[in-house]
GROMACS .gro file of N, CA and C in nm:
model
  279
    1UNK      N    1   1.821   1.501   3.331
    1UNK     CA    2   1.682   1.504   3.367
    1UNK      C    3   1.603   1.431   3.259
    2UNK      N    4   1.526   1.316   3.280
    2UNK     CA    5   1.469   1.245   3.201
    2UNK      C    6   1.341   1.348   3.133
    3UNK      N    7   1.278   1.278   2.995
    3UNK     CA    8   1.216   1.381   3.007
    3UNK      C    9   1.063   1.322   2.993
    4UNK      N   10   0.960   1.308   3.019
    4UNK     CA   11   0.886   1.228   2.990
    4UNK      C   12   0.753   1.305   2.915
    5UNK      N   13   0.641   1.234   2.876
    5UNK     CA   14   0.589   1.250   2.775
    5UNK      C   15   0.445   1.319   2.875
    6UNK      N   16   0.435   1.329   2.972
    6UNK     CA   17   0.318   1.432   3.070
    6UNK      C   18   0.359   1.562   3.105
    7UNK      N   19   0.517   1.565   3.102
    7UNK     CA   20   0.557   1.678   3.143
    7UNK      C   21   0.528   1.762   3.006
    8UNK      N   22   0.506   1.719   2.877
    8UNK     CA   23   0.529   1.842   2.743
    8UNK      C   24   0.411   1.907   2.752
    9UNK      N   25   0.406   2.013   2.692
    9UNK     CA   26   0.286   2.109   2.682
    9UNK      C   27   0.240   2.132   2.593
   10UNK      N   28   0.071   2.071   2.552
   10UNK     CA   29   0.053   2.095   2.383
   10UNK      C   30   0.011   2.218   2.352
   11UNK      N   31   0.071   2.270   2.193
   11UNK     CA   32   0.018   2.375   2.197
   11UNK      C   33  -0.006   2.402   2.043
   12UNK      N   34  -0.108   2.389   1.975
   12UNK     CA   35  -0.194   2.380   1.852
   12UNK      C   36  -0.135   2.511   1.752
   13UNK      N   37  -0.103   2.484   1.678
   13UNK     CA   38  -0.085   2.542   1.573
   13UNK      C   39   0.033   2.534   1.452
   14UNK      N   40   0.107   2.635   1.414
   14UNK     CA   41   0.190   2.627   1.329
   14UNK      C   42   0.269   2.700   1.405
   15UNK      N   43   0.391   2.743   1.401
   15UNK     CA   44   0.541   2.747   1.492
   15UNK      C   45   0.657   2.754   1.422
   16UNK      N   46   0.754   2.821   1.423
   16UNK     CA   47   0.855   2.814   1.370
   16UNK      C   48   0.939   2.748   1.460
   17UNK      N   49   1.054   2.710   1.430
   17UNK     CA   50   1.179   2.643   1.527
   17UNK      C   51   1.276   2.783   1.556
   18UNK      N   52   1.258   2.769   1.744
   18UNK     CA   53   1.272   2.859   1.781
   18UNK      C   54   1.447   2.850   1.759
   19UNK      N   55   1.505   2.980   1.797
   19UNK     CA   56   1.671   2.973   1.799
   19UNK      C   57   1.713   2.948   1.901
   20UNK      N   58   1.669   3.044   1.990
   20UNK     CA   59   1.700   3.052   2.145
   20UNK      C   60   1.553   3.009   2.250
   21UNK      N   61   1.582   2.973   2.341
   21UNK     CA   62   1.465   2.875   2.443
   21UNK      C   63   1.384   3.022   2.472
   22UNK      N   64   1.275   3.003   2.495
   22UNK     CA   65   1.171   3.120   2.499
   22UNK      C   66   1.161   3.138   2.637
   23UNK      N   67   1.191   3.056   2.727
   23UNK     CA   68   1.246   3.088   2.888
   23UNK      C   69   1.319   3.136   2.924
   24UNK      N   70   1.475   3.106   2.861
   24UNK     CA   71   1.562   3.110   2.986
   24UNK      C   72   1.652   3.198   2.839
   25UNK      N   73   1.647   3.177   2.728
   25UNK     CA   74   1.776   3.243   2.588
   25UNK      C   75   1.901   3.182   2.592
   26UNK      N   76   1.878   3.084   2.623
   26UNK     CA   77   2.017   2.907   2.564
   26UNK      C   78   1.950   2.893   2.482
   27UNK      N   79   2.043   2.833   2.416
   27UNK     CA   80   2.047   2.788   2.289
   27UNK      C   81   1.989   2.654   2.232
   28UNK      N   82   1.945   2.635   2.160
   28UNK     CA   83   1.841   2.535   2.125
   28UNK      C   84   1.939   2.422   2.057
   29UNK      N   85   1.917   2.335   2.064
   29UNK     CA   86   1.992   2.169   2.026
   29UNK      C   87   1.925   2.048   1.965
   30UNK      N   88   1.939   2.037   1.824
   30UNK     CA   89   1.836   1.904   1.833
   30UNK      C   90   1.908   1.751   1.915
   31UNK      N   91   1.838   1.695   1.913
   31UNK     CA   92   1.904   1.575   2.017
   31UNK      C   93   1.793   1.449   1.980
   32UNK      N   94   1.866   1.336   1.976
   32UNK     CA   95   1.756   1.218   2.003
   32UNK      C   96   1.749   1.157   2.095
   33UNK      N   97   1.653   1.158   2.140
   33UNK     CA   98   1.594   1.149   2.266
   33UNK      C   99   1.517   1.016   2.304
   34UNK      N  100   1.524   0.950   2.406
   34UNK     CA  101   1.396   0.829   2.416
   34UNK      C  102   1.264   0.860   2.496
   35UNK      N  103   1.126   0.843   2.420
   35UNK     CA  104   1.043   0.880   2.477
   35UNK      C  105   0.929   0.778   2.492
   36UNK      N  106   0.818   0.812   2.595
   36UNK     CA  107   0.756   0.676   2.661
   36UNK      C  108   0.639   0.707   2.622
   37UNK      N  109   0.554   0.632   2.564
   37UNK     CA  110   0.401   0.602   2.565
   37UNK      C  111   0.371   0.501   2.565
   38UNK      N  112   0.189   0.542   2.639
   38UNK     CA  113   0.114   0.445   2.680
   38UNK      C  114   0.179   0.398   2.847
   39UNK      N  115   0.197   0.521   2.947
   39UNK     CA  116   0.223   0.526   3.044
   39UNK      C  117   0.395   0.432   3.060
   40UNK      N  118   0.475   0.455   2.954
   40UNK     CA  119   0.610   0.376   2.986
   40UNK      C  120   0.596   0.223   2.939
   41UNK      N  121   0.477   0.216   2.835
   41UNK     CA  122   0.513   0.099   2.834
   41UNK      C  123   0.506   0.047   2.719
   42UNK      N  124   0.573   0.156   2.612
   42UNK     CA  125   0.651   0.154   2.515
   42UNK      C  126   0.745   0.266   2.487
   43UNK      N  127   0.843   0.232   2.457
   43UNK     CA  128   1.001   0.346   2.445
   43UNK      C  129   1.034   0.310   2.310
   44UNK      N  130   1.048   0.460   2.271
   44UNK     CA  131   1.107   0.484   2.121
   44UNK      C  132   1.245   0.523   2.167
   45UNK      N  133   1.310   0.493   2.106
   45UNK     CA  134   1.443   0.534   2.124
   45UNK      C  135   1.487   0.641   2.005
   46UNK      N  136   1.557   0.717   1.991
   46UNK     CA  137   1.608   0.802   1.938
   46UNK      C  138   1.491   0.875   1.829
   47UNK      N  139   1.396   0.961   1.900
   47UNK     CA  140   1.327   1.070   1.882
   47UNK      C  141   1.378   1.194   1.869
   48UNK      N  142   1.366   1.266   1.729
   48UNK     CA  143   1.451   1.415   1.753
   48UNK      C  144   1.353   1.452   1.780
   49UNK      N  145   1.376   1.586   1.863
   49UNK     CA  146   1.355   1.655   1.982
   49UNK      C  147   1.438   1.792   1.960
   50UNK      N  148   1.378   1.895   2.001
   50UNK     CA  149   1.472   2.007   2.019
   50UNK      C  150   1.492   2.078   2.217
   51UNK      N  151   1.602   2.057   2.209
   51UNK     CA  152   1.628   2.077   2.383
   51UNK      C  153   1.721   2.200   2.384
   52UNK      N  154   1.689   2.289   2.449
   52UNK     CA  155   1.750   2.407   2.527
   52UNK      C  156   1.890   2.325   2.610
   53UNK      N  157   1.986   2.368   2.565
   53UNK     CA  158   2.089   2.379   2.637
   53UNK      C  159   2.144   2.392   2.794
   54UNK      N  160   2.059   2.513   2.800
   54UNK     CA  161   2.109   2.617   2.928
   54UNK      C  162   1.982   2.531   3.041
   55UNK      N  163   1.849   2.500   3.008
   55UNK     CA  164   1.754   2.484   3.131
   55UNK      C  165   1.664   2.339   3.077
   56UNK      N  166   1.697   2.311   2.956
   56UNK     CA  167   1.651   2.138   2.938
   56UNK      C  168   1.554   2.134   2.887
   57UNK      N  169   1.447   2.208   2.872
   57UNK     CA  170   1.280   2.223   2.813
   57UNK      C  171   1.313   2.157   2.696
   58UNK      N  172   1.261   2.075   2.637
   58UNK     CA  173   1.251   2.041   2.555
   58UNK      C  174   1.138   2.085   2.427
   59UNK      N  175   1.138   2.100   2.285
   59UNK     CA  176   1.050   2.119   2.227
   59UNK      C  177   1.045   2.049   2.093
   60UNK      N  178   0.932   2.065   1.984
   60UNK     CA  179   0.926   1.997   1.878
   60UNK      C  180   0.881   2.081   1.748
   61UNK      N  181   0.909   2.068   1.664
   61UNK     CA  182   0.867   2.188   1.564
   61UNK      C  183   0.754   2.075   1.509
   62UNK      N  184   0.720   2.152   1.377
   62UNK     CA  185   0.580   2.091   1.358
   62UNK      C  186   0.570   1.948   1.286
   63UNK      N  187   0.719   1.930   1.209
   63UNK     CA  188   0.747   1.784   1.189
   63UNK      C  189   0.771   1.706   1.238
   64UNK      N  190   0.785   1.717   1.381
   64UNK     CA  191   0.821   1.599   1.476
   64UNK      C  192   0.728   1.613   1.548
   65UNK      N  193   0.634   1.699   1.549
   65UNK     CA  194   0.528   1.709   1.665
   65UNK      C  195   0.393   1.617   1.582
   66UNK      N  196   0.437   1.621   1.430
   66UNK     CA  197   0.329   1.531   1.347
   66UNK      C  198   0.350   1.376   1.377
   67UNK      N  199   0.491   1.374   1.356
   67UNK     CA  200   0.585   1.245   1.402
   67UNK      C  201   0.501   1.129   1.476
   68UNK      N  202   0.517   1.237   1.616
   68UNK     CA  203   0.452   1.179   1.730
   68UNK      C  204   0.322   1.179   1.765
   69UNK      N  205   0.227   1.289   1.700
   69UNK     CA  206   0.105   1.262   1.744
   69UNK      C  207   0.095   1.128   1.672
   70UNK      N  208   0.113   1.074   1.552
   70UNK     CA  209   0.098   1.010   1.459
   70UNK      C  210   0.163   0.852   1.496
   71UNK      N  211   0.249   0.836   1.555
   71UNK     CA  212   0.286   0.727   1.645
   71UNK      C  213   0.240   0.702   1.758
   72UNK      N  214   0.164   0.809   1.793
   72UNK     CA  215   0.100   0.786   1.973
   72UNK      C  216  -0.045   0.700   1.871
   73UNK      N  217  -0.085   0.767   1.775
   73UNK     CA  218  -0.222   0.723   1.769
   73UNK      C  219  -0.174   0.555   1.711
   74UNK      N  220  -0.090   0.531   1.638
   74UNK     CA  221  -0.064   0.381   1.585
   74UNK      C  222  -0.042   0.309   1.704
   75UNK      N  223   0.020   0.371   1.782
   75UNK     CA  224   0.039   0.240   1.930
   75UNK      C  225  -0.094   0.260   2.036
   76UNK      N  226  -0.174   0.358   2.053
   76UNK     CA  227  -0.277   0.334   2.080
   76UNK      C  228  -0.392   0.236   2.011
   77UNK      N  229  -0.395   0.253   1.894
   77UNK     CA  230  -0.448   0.151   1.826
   77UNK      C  231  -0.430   0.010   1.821
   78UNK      N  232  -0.272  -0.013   1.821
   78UNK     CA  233  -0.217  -0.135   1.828
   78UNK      C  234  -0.250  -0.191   1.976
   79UNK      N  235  -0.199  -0.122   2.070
   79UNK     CA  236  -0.270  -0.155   2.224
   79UNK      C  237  -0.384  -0.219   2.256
   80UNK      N  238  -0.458  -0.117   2.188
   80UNK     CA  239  -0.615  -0.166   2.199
   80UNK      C  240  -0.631  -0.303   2.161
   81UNK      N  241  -0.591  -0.325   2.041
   81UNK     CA  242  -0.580  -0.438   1.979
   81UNK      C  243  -0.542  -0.536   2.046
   82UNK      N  244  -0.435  -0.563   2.117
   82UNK     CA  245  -0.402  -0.662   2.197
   82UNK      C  246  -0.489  -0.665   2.268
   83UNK      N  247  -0.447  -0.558   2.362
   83UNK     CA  248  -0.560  -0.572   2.496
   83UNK      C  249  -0.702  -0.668   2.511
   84UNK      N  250  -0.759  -0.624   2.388
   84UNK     CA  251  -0.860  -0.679   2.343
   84UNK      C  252  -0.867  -0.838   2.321
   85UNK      N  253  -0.730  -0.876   2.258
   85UNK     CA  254  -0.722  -1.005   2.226
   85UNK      C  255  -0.667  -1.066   2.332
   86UNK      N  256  -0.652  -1.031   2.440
   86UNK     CA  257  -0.571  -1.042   2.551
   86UNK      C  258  -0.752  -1.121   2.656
   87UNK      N  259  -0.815  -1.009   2.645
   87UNK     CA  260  -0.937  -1.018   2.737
   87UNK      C  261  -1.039  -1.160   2.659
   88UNK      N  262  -1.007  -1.138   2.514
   88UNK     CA  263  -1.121  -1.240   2.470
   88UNK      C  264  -1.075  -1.398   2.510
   89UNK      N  265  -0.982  -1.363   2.530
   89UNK     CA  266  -0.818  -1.546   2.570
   89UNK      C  267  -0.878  -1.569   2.681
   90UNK      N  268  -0.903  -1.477   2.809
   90UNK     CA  269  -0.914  -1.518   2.938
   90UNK      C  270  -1.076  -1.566   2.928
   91UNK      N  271  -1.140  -1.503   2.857
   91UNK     CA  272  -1.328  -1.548   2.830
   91UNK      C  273  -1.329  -1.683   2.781
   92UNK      N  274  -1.244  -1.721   2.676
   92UNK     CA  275  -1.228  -1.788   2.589
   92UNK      C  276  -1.173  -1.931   2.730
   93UNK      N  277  -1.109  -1.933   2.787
   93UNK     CA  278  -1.025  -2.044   2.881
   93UNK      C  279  -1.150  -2.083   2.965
   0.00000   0.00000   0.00000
């Protein structure tokens, strides 16, 4: 089951890394994972991730959840950036 980056659920605070999945009680796995932003249209490849075993949920403790907010905001930024230089090219012609 792929896992994508609309399906996660944010949830603010501090957290320990759980042992067992808080759903289903499988066992928790770190794994690297590939994940998509900016609607799929950039892929990181090998993201640790912590995934339940038994039912797939995936989760992040608070160092990888910094990870990624922190890479979503650099490629949003970078995006923009093009985009931008993208629109001034077509004004520009």
């Amino acid at each position: 089951m792929p896992l994508k980056e609309e399906d996660w659920e944010v949830v603010k605070g501090r957290y320990r890394t759980p042992d067992v999945c808080p759903w289903c009680g499988g066992k928790i796995e770190e794994k690297l994972l590939e994940v998509k932003f900016l609607e799929g249209k950039v892929r990181v490849s090998k993201f640790p991730k912590m995934v339940c075993s038994k039912c797939g949920r995936s989760f992040m403790n608070d160092e990888q959840a910094a990870y990624y907010e922190k890479l979503q905001e650099d490629l949003v930024q970078i995006y923009s950036i093009e985009t931008r230089k993208i629109e001034l090219q077509r004004i520009e012609a």
